[in-house]
Coordinates of C-alpha atoms and ligand atoms in Angstrom, one line a residue:
M1263 CA 3.0 -52.5 -25.9
P1264 CA 2.0 -48.3 -26.4
V1265 CA 3.3 -45.8 -23.9
V1266 CA -0.3 -44.0 -23.2
W1267 CA -0.7 -40.2 -23.3
G1268 CA -3.6 -38.7 -21.6
V1269 CA -4.8 -35.5 -22.8
V1270 CA -5.3 -32.0 -20.3
N1271 CA -6.4 -29.0 -22.9
V1272 CA -6.1 -25.8 -20.6
T1273 CA -8.6 -24.5 -23.1
P1274 CA -12.2 -22.8 -22.9
D1275 CA -13.3 -24.3 -26.1
S1276 CA -11.8 -28.0 -27.2
F1277 CA -14.0 -29.8 -29.0
S1278 CA -13.4 -33.1 -26.2
D1279 CA -12.6 -31.3 -22.6
G1280 CA -13.0 -27.8 -23.3
G1281 CA -13.8 -25.7 -20.7
R1282 CA -13.4 -28.4 -18.2
F1283 CA -9.7 -27.9 -17.0
S1284 CA -9.5 -24.0 -17.7
T1285 CA -7.9 -23.3 -14.3
T1286 CA -4.3 -24.1 -13.4
D1287 CA -5.8 -26.2 -10.6
L1288 CA -8.5 -27.7 -12.3
A1289 CA -6.0 -28.9 -14.8
I1290 CA -3.1 -30.3 -12.8
R1291 CA -5.7 -32.4 -10.7
Q1292 CA -7.2 -33.9 -13.9
G1293 CA -3.1 -34.3 -14.9
L1294 CA -2.6 -36.2 -11.7
S1295 CA -6.2 -38.4 -11.7
L1296 CA -4.9 -39.3 -15.5
V1297 CA -1.5 -40.5 -14.1
D1298 CA -3.2 -42.5 -11.5
E1299 CA -5.5 -43.8 -13.9
G1300 CA -2.1 -45.1 -15.5
A1301 CA -0.9 -42.5 -18.2
D1302 CA 2.8 -42.4 -19.1
V1303 CA 3.1 -39.2 -20.2
V1304 CA 0.5 -35.9 -19.5
D1305 CA 0.3 -33.5 -22.5
V1306 CA -0.4 -30.1 -21.7
G1307 CA -2.1 -27.7 -24.4
G1308 CA -3.7 -24.1 -24.3
E1309 CA -4.6 -23.3 -27.5
S1310 CA -7.4 -25.2 -29.0
T1311 CA -7.1 -26.7 -32.3
R1312 CA -10.6 -27.5 -32.8
P1313 CA -12.1 -27.1 -37.0
G1314 CA -12.6 -23.3 -37.4
A1315 CA -11.2 -22.4 -34.0
T1316 CA -9.1 -18.9 -34.0
R1317 CA -5.9 -18.8 -32.5
V1318 CA -5.0 -17.6 -29.0
S1319 CA -2.3 -15.1 -28.2
I1320 CA 1.1 -16.2 -27.3
D1321 CA 0.5 -14.6 -23.7
T1322 CA -2.5 -16.6 -23.0
E1323 CA -1.1 -19.5 -24.2
M1324 CA 1.5 -19.1 -22.0
N1325 CA -0.4 -17.9 -19.1
R1326 CA -2.9 -21.2 -19.6
V1327 CA 0.8 -23.8 -19.7
L1328 CA 3.1 -23.4 -17.9
P1329 CA 1.8 -23.3 -14.5
V1330 CA 0.1 -26.6 -15.2
V1331 CA 3.4 -27.5 -16.7
V1332 CA 5.1 -26.5 -13.3
G1333 CA 2.2 -28.1 -11.4
L1334 CA 2.6 -31.5 -12.9
V1335 CA 6.6 -31.8 -12.8
E1336 CA 7.0 -30.9 -9.3
A1337 CA 4.6 -33.7 -8.5
G1338 CA 6.9 -36.0 -11.1
V1339 CA 5.1 -36.6 -13.7
T1340 CA 6.2 -36.6 -17.3
V1341 CA 4.9 -33.7 -19.3
S1342 CA 4.9 -33.0 -22.9
V1343 CA 3.6 -29.5 -24.2
D1344 CA 1.2 -29.7 -26.9
T1345 CA 2.4 -26.1 -29.0
M1346 CA 3.1 -25.0 -32.3
R1347 CA 4.6 -22.1 -31.3
A1348 CA 8.5 -22.6 -30.6
E1349 CA 8.7 -19.7 -27.5
V1350 CA 6.3 -21.1 -25.7
A1351 CA 8.1 -24.8 -26.4
R1352 CA 11.0 -23.2 -25.0
E1353 CA 9.6 -21.7 -21.4
A1354 CA 7.4 -25.1 -21.3
V1355 CA 10.7 -26.9 -21.4
N1356 CA 12.5 -24.6 -19.2
C1357 CA 9.3 -25.5 -16.6
G1358 CA 10.4 -29.0 -16.6
A1359 CA 8.4 -30.1 -19.9
S1360 CA 10.3 -33.3 -21.6
I1361 CA 8.5 -33.6 -24.5
V1362 CA 7.5 -30.8 -27.4
N1363 CA 4.2 -31.9 -29.4
D1364 CA 4.1 -29.5 -32.2
V1365 CA 0.7 -30.3 -34.1
S1366 CA 1.6 -28.5 -37.2
G1367 CA 5.2 -30.2 -37.6
G1368 CA 7.5 -27.2 -37.7
R1369 CA 4.5 -25.6 -40.4
S1370 CA 3.0 -23.1 -38.2
D1371 CA 6.0 -21.5 -36.8
P1372 CA 9.6 -21.0 -38.3
K1373 CA 11.3 -21.6 -35.5
M1374 CA 10.5 -24.5 -34.0
H1375 CA 12.7 -27.2 -35.5
A1376 CA 16.1 -25.1 -34.4
V1377 CA 14.5 -24.2 -30.5
V1378 CA 13.7 -28.2 -30.7
A1379 CA 17.4 -28.9 -31.8
D1380 CA 18.6 -26.8 -29.2
L1381 CA 16.2 -28.0 -26.6
A1382 CA 17.1 -32.0 -27.5
V1383 CA 14.1 -33.7 -26.4
P1384 CA 11.5 -35.9 -28.0
Y1385 CA 9.8 -33.8 -30.7
V1386 CA 6.1 -35.1 -31.7
L1387 CA 6.0 -34.2 -35.8
M1388 CA 2.9 -34.5 -36.7
H1389 CA 1.0 -33.8 -40.3
W1390 CA -0.7 -30.9 -40.8
R1391 CA -1.7 -28.5 -43.8
G1392 CA -2.7 -25.6 -42.1
H1393 CA -4.9 -23.7 -39.0
S1394 CA -7.9 -24.8 -37.7
V1395 CA -9.9 -21.8 -39.3
D1396 CA -9.9 -23.3 -42.8
M1397 CA -8.2 -26.8 -42.5
N1398 CA -11.3 -28.5 -43.8
D1399 CA -11.5 -27.1 -46.8
K1400 CA -7.0 -28.9 -47.8
A1401 CA -9.1 -32.5 -46.9
V1402 CA -8.1 -33.4 -50.4
Y1403 CA -6.2 -36.5 -51.3
R1404 CA -5.4 -38.6 -54.0
D1405 CA -3.5 -40.9 -52.5
T1406 CA -3.9 -40.1 -48.8
V1407 CA -1.3 -42.7 -47.1
R1408 CA 1.4 -41.5 -49.8
E1409 CA 0.6 -38.0 -49.8
V1410 CA 1.0 -37.7 -45.9
R1411 CA 3.4 -39.8 -45.8
R1412 CA 5.3 -37.7 -48.2
E1413 CA 4.9 -34.6 -46.4
I1414 CA 5.6 -35.8 -42.9
E1415 CA 8.8 -37.2 -45.0
E1416 CA 9.8 -33.6 -46.1
Q1417 CA 9.1 -32.2 -42.4
I1418 CA 11.5 -34.8 -41.1
V1419 CA 14.0 -33.4 -43.8
M1420 CA 13.1 -30.0 -42.9
A1421 CA 13.5 -30.5 -39.0
T1422 CA 17.0 -32.4 -39.4
A1423 CA 18.6 -29.7 -41.5
Q1424 CA 17.9 -27.8 -38.6
G1425 CA 19.6 -29.8 -36.5
V1426 CA 16.9 -32.2 -34.5
D1427 CA 18.2 -35.4 -33.8
P1428 CA 16.2 -37.9 -36.0
T1429 CA 16.3 -40.3 -33.2
L1430 CA 14.1 -37.9 -31.2
I1431 CA 11.1 -37.5 -33.5
I1432 CA 8.1 -39.1 -32.8
V1433 CA 5.5 -39.2 -36.1
D1434 CA 1.9 -38.8 -36.0
P1435 CA -0.5 -38.7 -38.5
G1436 CA -2.7 -36.1 -37.7
I1437 CA -6.3 -37.9 -37.4
G1438 CA -8.6 -35.5 -38.3
F1439 CA -6.2 -32.3 -39.0
A1440 CA -7.3 -31.7 -42.5
K1441 CA -9.1 -34.8 -43.0
E1442 CA -12.4 -36.2 -43.5
A1443 CA -13.3 -39.2 -41.7
K1444 CA -12.3 -41.6 -45.2
H1445 CA -8.9 -40.0 -44.9
N1446 CA -8.9 -41.3 -40.9
W1447 CA -9.3 -44.6 -41.4
E1448 CA -7.4 -44.7 -44.7
L1449 CA -3.9 -43.4 -42.4
L1450 CA -5.3 -45.9 -39.3
R1451 CA -5.6 -49.1 -41.7
S1452 CA -2.0 -48.0 -42.9
V1453 CA 0.0 -46.3 -39.7
D1454 CA 2.8 -48.4 -40.0
A1455 CA 3.6 -47.3 -43.5
L1456 CA 3.6 -43.8 -42.7
A1457 CA 7.4 -43.6 -41.4
G1458 CA 9.4 -46.4 -42.6
G1459 CA 8.8 -48.9 -40.1
Q1460 CA 11.6 -47.4 -38.3
V1461 CA 10.4 -44.3 -36.2
P1462 CA 7.8 -44.3 -33.0
I1463 CA 4.4 -43.4 -34.3
L1464 CA 1.4 -41.7 -31.7
V1465 CA -2.2 -41.4 -32.7
G1466 CA -4.6 -39.4 -31.2
A1467 CA -8.0 -40.5 -32.6
S1468 CA -9.7 -39.9 -29.0
R1469 CA -13.2 -38.5 -29.1
K1470 CA -12.4 -37.3 -32.7
R1471 CA -15.5 -36.2 -35.0
F1472 CA -15.0 -39.5 -37.8
L1473 CA -15.7 -41.5 -34.8
G1474 CA -18.9 -39.6 -34.1
S1475 CA -20.0 -40.3 -37.3
L1476 CA -19.2 -44.1 -37.5
L1477 CA -21.8 -44.2 -34.2
A1478 CA -24.6 -41.8 -35.7
G1479 CA -27.8 -42.9 -34.9
K1480 CA -30.4 -43.8 -37.3
D1481 CA -31.1 -40.0 -37.5
G1482 CA -28.0 -39.4 -39.1
V1483 CA -27.0 -37.1 -35.7
P1484 CA -23.3 -38.2 -34.8
R1485 CA -22.7 -39.7 -31.3
E1486 CA -21.9 -37.2 -28.8
V1487 CA -18.2 -36.3 -27.8
D1488 CA -18.0 -37.7 -24.2
A1489 CA -20.0 -41.1 -25.5
R1490 CA -17.1 -41.9 -27.9
D1491 CA -15.0 -43.7 -25.6
T1492 CA -15.6 -46.9 -25.8
A1493 CA -14.5 -46.7 -29.8
T1494 CA -11.4 -45.3 -28.7
A1495 CA -10.7 -48.1 -26.5
A1496 CA -11.5 -50.5 -29.3
L1497 CA -9.6 -48.7 -31.8
S1498 CA -7.1 -48.4 -29.0
A1499 CA -6.9 -52.4 -28.4
L1500 CA -6.6 -52.6 -32.2
L1501 CA -3.6 -50.6 -32.7
A1502 CA -2.0 -51.3 -29.7
F1503 CA -2.1 -55.0 -30.9
R1504 CA -0.8 -54.1 -34.2
G1505 CA 2.3 -52.8 -32.3
I1506 CA 1.7 -48.9 -32.5
W1507 CA 4.4 -46.6 -30.2
G1508 CA 1.8 -44.2 -28.3
L1509 CA -1.7 -43.5 -28.0
R1510 CA -3.0 -40.1 -27.4
V1511 CA -6.4 -40.0 -25.4
H1512 CA -8.8 -38.7 -22.7
N1513 CA -10.1 -41.3 -21.5
V1514 CA -7.2 -42.8 -20.1
R1515 CA -8.5 -45.8 -18.2
A1516 CA -10.3 -46.8 -20.7
T1517 CA -7.0 -47.4 -23.2
V1518 CA -5.0 -48.8 -20.4
D1519 CA -7.4 -51.5 -20.3
A1520 CA -7.5 -52.1 -23.7
V1521 CA -3.7 -52.1 -24.1
S1522 CA -4.1 -54.6 -21.3
V1523 CA -6.3 -56.7 -23.3
A1524 CA -3.9 -56.6 -26.4
R1525 CA -1.0 -58.0 -24.2
A1526 CA -2.7 -60.7 -23.3
L1527 CA -4.1 -62.0 -26.5
R1528 CA -0.7 -60.9 -27.8
F1529 CA 1.6 -62.7 -25.5
E1530 CA 1.3 -65.9 -23.5
D1531 CA 2.4 -64.5 -20.2
Ligands
PMM2803 N1 -5.2 -33.5 -31.3 C1 -5.6 -32.7 -31.0 C2 -4.8 -32.0 -30.0 N2 -3.2 -32.6 -30.2 N3 -1.7 -34.0 -31.0 C3 -1.2 -34.9 -31.3 N4 -0.1 -35.3 -31.3 N5 -2.2 -35.7 -32.0 C4 -3.5 -35.3 -32.0 O1 -4.0 -36.1 -33.1 C5 -3.8 -34.1 -31.7 C6 -2.9 -33.5 -31.1 C7 -7.0 -32.2 -30.5 O2 -7.6 -31.8 -30.2 P1 -7.9 -32.7 -28.5 O3 -7.2 -32.5 -27.5 O4 -8.9 -32.2 -27.7 O5 -7.3 -34.4 -28.8

């Protein structure tokens, strides 16, 4: 059954929880409560990747992320650092983070793969086509699954050429990153085909825009962000049933419950 990653965004502007956990104390408390709810990993990020977002400085990102990593690691939590910057990844791992989650798959910072190779920690390599400021313009595919798979494979080749241990790579289809709703659904339908069946696959669909439009009212207005947790949990159950490796979510309790349902249905005991 999948590992469940709980999200802590130490940002004022993330789409799903922006501003709620923007101080160190609040963010640490949120991480601990996600662990209480059953999170296996807490993913700490200091840079919003919502469509249209502009980048923050490396100092701002470090100042947001590192104290939260330290606090959670001290409490015994398994921490992943959600960053596109090699230096932030390095510092976070030095502070005790044990996984690097790079939404750019190494496309944003040319030093990332070499640093991850040096750190020798698990590395989430996500499908990504460009920074948030104009990523929606890059949501153009003729054959979504084939193109995403090919672009992921290219990044895996680059990462391993830099010394990243292939057995430490976790692949992520990058739901919502340079993708419209139909692309997200195509990828979710074929998620097992994305990395040749051998590599662990993490999915981060929680509360994303395509769920808002799926659940739009009769007036066409998308469902608001924090009313998308039931749909997120339904997707968690279905992906767990199909054998996904990991689920990255905001509402951990709902996904842990969903995973329990999938487990009971799939296995007899
Ligand atoms: N999505 C967001 C941020 N980080 N990391 C991974 N591996 N996969 C994702 O889909 C992903 C991510 C988008 O914003 P959020 O933190 O509010 O979910």
